XYZ file of C-alpha atoms in Angstrom:
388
model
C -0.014 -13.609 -24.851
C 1.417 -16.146 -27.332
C -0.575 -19.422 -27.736
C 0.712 -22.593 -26.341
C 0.754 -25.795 -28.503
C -0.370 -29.317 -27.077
C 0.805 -32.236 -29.689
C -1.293 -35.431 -29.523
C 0.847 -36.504 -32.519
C 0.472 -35.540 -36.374
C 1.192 -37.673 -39.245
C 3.727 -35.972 -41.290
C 2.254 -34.748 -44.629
C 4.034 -35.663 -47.580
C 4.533 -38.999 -49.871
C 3.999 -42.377 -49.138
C 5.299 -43.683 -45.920
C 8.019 -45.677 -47.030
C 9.812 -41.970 -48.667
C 9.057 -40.025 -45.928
C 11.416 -42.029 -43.515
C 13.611 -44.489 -43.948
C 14.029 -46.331 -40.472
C 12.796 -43.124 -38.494
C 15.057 -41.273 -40.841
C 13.940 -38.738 -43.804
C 14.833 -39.966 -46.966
C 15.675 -37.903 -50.017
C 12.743 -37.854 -52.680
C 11.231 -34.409 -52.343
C 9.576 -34.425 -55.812
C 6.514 -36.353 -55.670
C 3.723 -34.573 -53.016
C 0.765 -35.821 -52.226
C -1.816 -32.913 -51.596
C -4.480 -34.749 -49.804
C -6.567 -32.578 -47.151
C -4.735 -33.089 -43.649
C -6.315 -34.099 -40.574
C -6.861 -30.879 -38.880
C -5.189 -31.440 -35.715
C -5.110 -28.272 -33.795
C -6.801 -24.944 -33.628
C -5.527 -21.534 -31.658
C -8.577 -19.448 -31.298
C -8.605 -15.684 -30.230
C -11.912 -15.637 -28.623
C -10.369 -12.022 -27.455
C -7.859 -9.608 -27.997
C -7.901 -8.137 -25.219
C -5.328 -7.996 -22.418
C -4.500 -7.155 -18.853
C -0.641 -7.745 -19.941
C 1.467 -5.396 -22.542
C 4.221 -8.285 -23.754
C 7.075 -7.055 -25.548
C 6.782 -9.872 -27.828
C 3.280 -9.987 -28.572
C 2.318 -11.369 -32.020
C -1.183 -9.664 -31.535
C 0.236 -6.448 -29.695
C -3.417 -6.613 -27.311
C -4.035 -4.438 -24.851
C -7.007 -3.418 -23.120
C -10.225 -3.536 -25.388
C -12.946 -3.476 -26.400
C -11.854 -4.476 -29.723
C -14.815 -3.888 -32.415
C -16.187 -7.358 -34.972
C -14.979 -9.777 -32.386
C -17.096 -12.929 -32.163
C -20.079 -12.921 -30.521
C -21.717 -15.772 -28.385
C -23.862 -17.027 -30.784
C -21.068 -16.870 -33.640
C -18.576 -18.170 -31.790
C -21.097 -21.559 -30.919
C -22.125 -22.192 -34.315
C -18.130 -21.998 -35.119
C -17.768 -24.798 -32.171
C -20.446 -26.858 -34.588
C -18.607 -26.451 -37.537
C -15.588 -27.353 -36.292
C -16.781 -31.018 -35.125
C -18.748 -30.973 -38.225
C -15.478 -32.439 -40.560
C -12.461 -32.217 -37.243
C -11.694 -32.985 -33.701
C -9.205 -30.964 -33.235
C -7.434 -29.692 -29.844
C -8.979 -26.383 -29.845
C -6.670 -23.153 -27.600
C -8.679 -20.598 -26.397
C -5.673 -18.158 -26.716
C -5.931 -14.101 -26.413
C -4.893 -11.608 -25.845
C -6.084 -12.860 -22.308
C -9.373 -15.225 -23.151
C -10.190 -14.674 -19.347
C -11.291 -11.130 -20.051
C -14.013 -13.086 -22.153
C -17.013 -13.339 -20.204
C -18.450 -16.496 -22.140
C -15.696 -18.472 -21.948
C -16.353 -20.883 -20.009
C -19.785 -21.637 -21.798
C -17.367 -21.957 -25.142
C -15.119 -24.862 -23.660
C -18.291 -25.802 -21.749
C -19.859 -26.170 -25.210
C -16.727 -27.410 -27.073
C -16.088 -30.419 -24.169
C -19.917 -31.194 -24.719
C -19.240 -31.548 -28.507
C -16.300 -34.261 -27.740
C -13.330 -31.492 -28.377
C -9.961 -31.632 -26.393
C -10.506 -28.079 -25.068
C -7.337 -26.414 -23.258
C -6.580 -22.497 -22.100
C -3.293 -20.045 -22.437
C -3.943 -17.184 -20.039
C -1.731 -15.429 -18.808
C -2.033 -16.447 -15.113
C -2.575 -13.368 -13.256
C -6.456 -13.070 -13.442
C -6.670 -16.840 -11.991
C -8.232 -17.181 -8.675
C -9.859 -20.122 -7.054
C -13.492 -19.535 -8.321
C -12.503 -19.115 -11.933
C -9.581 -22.263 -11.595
C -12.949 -24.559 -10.129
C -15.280 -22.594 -13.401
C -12.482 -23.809 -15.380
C -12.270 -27.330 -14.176
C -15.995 -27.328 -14.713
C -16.024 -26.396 -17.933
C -14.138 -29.461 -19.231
C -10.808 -27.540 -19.819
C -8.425 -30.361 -19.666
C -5.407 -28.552 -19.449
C -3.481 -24.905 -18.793
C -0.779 -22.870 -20.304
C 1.084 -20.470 -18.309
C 3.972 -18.473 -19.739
C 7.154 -17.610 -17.524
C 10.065 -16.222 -19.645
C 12.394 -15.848 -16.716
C 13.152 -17.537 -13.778
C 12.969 -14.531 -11.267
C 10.318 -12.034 -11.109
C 12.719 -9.142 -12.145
C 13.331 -10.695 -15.724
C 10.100 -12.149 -16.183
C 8.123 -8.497 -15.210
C 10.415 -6.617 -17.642
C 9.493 -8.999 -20.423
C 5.647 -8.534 -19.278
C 5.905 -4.902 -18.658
C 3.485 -5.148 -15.444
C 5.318 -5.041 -12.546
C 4.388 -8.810 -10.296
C 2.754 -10.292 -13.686
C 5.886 -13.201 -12.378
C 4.191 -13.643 -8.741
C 0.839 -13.011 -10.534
C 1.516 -16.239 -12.845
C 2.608 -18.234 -9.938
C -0.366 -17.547 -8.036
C -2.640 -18.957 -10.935
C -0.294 -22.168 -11.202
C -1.781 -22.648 -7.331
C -5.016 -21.637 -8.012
C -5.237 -24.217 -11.367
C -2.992 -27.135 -8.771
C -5.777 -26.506 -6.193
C -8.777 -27.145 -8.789
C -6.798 -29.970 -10.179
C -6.160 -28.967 -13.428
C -2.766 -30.383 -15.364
C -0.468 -27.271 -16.860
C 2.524 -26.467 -18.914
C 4.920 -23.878 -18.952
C 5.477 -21.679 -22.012
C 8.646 -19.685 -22.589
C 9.354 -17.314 -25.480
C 13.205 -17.612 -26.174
C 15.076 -14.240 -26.792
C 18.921 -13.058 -26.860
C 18.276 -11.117 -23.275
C 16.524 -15.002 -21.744
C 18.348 -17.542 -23.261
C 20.731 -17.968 -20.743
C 17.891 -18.426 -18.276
C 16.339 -21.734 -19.815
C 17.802 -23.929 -17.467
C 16.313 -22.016 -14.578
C 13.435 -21.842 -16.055
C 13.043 -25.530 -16.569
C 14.456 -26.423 -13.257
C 11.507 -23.766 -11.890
C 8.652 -25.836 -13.996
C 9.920 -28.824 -13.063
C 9.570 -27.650 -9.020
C 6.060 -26.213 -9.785
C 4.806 -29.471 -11.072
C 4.144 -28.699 -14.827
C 3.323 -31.277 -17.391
C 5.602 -29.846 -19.776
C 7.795 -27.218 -21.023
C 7.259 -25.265 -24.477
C 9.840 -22.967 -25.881
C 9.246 -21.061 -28.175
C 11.492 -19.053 -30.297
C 10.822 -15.419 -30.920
C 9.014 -14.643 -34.276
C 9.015 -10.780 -35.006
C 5.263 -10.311 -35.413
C 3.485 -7.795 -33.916
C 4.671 -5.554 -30.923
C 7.683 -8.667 -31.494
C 8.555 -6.520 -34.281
C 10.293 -4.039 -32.165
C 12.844 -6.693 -30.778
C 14.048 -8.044 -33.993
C 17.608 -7.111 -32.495
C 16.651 -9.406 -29.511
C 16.395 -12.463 -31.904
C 18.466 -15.255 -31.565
C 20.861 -15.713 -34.147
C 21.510 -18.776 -36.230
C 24.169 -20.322 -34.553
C 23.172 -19.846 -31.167
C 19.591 -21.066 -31.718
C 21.238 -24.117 -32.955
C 23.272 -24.479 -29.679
C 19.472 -23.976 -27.675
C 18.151 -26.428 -29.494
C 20.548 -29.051 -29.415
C 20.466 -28.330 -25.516
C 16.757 -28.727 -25.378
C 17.891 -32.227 -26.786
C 19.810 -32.844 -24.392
C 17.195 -32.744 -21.817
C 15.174 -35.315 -22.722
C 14.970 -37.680 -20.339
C 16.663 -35.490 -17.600
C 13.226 -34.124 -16.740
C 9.875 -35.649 -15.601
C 8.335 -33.143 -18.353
C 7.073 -33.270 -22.075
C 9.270 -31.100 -24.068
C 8.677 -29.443 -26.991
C 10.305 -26.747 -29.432
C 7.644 -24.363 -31.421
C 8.710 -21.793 -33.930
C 11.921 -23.876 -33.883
C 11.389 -26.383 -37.072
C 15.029 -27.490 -37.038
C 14.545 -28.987 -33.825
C 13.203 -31.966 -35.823
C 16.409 -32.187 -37.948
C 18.301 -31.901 -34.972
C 17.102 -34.616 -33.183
C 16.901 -36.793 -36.549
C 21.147 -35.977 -36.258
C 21.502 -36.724 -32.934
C 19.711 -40.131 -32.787
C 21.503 -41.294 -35.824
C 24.785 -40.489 -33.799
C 23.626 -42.615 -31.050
C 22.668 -45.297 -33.477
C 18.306 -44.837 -32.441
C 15.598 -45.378 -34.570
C 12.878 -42.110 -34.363
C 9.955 -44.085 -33.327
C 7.161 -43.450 -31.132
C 8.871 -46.146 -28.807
C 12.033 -43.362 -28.393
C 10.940 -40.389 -29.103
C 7.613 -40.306 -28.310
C 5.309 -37.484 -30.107
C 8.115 -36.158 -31.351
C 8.291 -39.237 -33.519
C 4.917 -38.443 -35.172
C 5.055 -34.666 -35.215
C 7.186 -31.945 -37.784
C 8.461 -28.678 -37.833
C 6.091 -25.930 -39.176
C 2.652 -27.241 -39.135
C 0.900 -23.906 -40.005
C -1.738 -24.636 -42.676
C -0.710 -28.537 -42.337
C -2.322 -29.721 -39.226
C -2.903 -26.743 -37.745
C -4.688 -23.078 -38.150
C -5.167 -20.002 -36.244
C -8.735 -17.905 -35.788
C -8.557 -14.386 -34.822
C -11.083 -12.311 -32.357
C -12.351 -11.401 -35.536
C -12.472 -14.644 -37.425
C -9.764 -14.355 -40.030
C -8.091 -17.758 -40.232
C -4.262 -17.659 -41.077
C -2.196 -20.837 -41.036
C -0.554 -19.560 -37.664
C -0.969 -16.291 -35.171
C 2.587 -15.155 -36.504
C 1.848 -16.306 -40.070
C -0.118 -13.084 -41.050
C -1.487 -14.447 -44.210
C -5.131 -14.217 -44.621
C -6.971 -17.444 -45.634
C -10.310 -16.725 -45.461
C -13.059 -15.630 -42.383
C -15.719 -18.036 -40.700
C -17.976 -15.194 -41.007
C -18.517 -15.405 -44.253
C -16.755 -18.708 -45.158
C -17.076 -22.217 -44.075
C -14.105 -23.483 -42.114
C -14.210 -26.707 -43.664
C -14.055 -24.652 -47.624
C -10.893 -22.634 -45.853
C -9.346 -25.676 -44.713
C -9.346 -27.764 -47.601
C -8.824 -25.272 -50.173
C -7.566 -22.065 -49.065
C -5.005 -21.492 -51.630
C -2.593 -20.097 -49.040
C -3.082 -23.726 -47.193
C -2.642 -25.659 -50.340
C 0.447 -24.017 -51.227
C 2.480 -24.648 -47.933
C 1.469 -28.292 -48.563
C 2.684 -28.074 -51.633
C 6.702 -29.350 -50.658
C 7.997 -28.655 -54.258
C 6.672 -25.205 -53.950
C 9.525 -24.105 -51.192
C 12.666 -22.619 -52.025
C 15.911 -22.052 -51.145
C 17.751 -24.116 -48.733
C 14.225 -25.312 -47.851
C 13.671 -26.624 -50.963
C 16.319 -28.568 -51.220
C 16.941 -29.878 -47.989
C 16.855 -33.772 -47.044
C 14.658 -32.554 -44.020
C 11.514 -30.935 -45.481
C 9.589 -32.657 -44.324
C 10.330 -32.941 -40.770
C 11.125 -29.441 -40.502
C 9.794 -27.050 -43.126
C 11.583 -24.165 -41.688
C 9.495 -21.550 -39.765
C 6.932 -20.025 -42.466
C 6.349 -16.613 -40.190
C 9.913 -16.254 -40.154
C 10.489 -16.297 -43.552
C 7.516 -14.336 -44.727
C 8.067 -11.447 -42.199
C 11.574 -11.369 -43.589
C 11.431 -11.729 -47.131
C 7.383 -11.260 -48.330
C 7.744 -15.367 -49.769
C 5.910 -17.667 -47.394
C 7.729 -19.969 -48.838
C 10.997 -18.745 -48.778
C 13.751 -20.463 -46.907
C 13.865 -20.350 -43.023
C 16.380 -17.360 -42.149
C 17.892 -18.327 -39.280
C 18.726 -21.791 -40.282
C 22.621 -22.274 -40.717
C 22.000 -26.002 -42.136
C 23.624 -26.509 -45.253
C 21.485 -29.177 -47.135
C 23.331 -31.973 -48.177
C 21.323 -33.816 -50.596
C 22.588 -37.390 -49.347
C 20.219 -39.483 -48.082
C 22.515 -41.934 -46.494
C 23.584 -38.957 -44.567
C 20.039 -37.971 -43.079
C 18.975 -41.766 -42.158
């Protein structure tokens, strides 16, 4: 399944404060970068590819292993140790299903030990009350569970295993009974789209934390339902809905793979005449767009390190590198920091660096990484009295 993201707030990248916004707003200056390392703030980790589930989407198209090179125990400890050595990052132990892992629980055991913000995305259907309390135990601090419908029919078909839905709502008990804190996930596509507001009224009923959509990225087996996409104008529309539901909901809300989410709601406070602050807007206020190889990185069941799971550009492997080298100079890392290097619409556009477009989506659709966003309809205008 697709990883889930957990912001605890990331300083945008970029020039000095004072150019980035002007009164929560971006301002124009897009020519000076400064290229210090990041903070790495977040880490997906496929400690396993394989997967009970066969998603339509799926970046990592998993199914049932074993899958040869994958970490072992002893590899995948001394990676835990290297990643404290220079971060303290959130660290996802993502799949393919990470449940079909036997170790890991002694990995977020080991991570929590090591002062690490340690969280899970299963799937939900392998969760029962033993492995919700080994969970628990562990130090996991919080679960992702996807549901991309609202009904078991649409949710199933988008699964392909018929009662994955009542399968994923039987974990969410198991994980409410052990006391463990979860979010819903929901990849966004033109046959679910019109479901969102079920689906957020049905997280909202089950008690989630939060709600993360996320908007399809044709990686993977997701290459096979590029015509499901959603198009530019009508990803606009979800978006500016998701807006709109801030404060209607006792959840956190966040857009991933949806960059322009951050312009948007840079538009719509200035229309209501609100400052983007922490104050009223919360993480969203301290976040951006596309944070692939900026505050965040992806490790493979392998240990290839790409600047996302849908971003399939190598960076380097913990096997024979040291994180901390790929991090701070993997020249596909330095390059997305690198804010005069984008071009296009993305290049010139007032928002860079709140947004950045969506790098995946761009690379899987023209080769350039740092081409512009294709499915943004945003017309840059250059103005910065009109983005502040």
């Amino acid at each position: 399944m697709g990883f889930g993201a957990w912001d605890l707030g990331f300083q945008v990248l970029g020039p000095s404060k004072n150019m980035i916004e002007e009164n929560g707003h971006p301002a124009k200056s897009v020519e000076t970068v400064n290229l210090k390392v990041p903070t790495l703030r977040m880490i997906a980790w496929e400690v396993t590819r394989s997967c009970n589930l066969n998603c339509i989407h799926c970046r990592a198209a998993a199914e049932r292993g074993p899958y040869p090179g994958e970490l072992g125990t002893e590899e995948a400890l001394r990676l835990i140790e290297e990643i404290v050595s220079f971060s303290q990052p959130v660290v996802i132990l993502t799949g393919g299903e990470p449940l079909l892992r036997p170790d890991v629980y002694d990995l977020a055991r080991y991570g929590t030990q090591k002062g690490l913000r340690m969280v899970m995305a299963p799937n939900g259907t392998l969760l029962d009350a033993e492995k919700a309390a080994r969970l628990k135990a562990s130090g996991i601090q919080r679960v992702s569970i996807s549901l991309d419908g609202a009904a078991a029919e649409s949710h199933d078909r988008f699964r392909q295993v018929e009662g994955a839905f009542a399968g994923a709502l039987r974990g969410i008990q198991f994980l409410k009974e052990a006391g463990l804190e979860f979010q819903i996930n929901t990849t966004v596509t033109q046959k679910n789209f019109q479901a969102l507001p079920g689906i957020l009224a049905l997280a909202v009923k089950l008690g989630a934390v939060a709600h993360h959509i996320f908007l399809l990225v044709p990686t993977g087996r997701g290459k096979e339902m590029k015509e499901e996409a959603i198009e530019g104008k009508e990803y606009e529309k979800i978006l500016h809905w998701f807006y709109d539901q801030r404060g209607k909901v006792p959840l956190q809300l966040k857009a991933t793979c949806a960059p322009h989410y951050y312009r948007i709601l840079r538009q719509r406070a200035r229309e209501e005449g609100k400052q983007v602050t922490p104050q009223t807007h919360g993480l969203d206020a301290m976040t951006r767009g596309c944070l692939g190889g900026i505050g965040f990185l992806f490790i493979s069941h392998v240990g290839d390190v790409q600047p996302c799971g849908y971003l399939e550009a190598f960076s380097g492997n913990v096997k024979r590198q040291r994180l901390k080298d790929i991090w701070e100079s993997s020249p596909v890392f330095l390059q997305l920091r690198d804010f005069s290097a984008y071009r296009g619409r993305c290049g010139r556009c007032e928002y860079l660096r709140v947004c950045g477009g969506c790098r995946a989506r761009a690379f899987e659709q023209s080769g350039d990484l740092m081409a512009e966003e294709p499915l943004c309809i945003y017309q840059p205008g250059g103005n910065p009295a009109a983005a502040s």
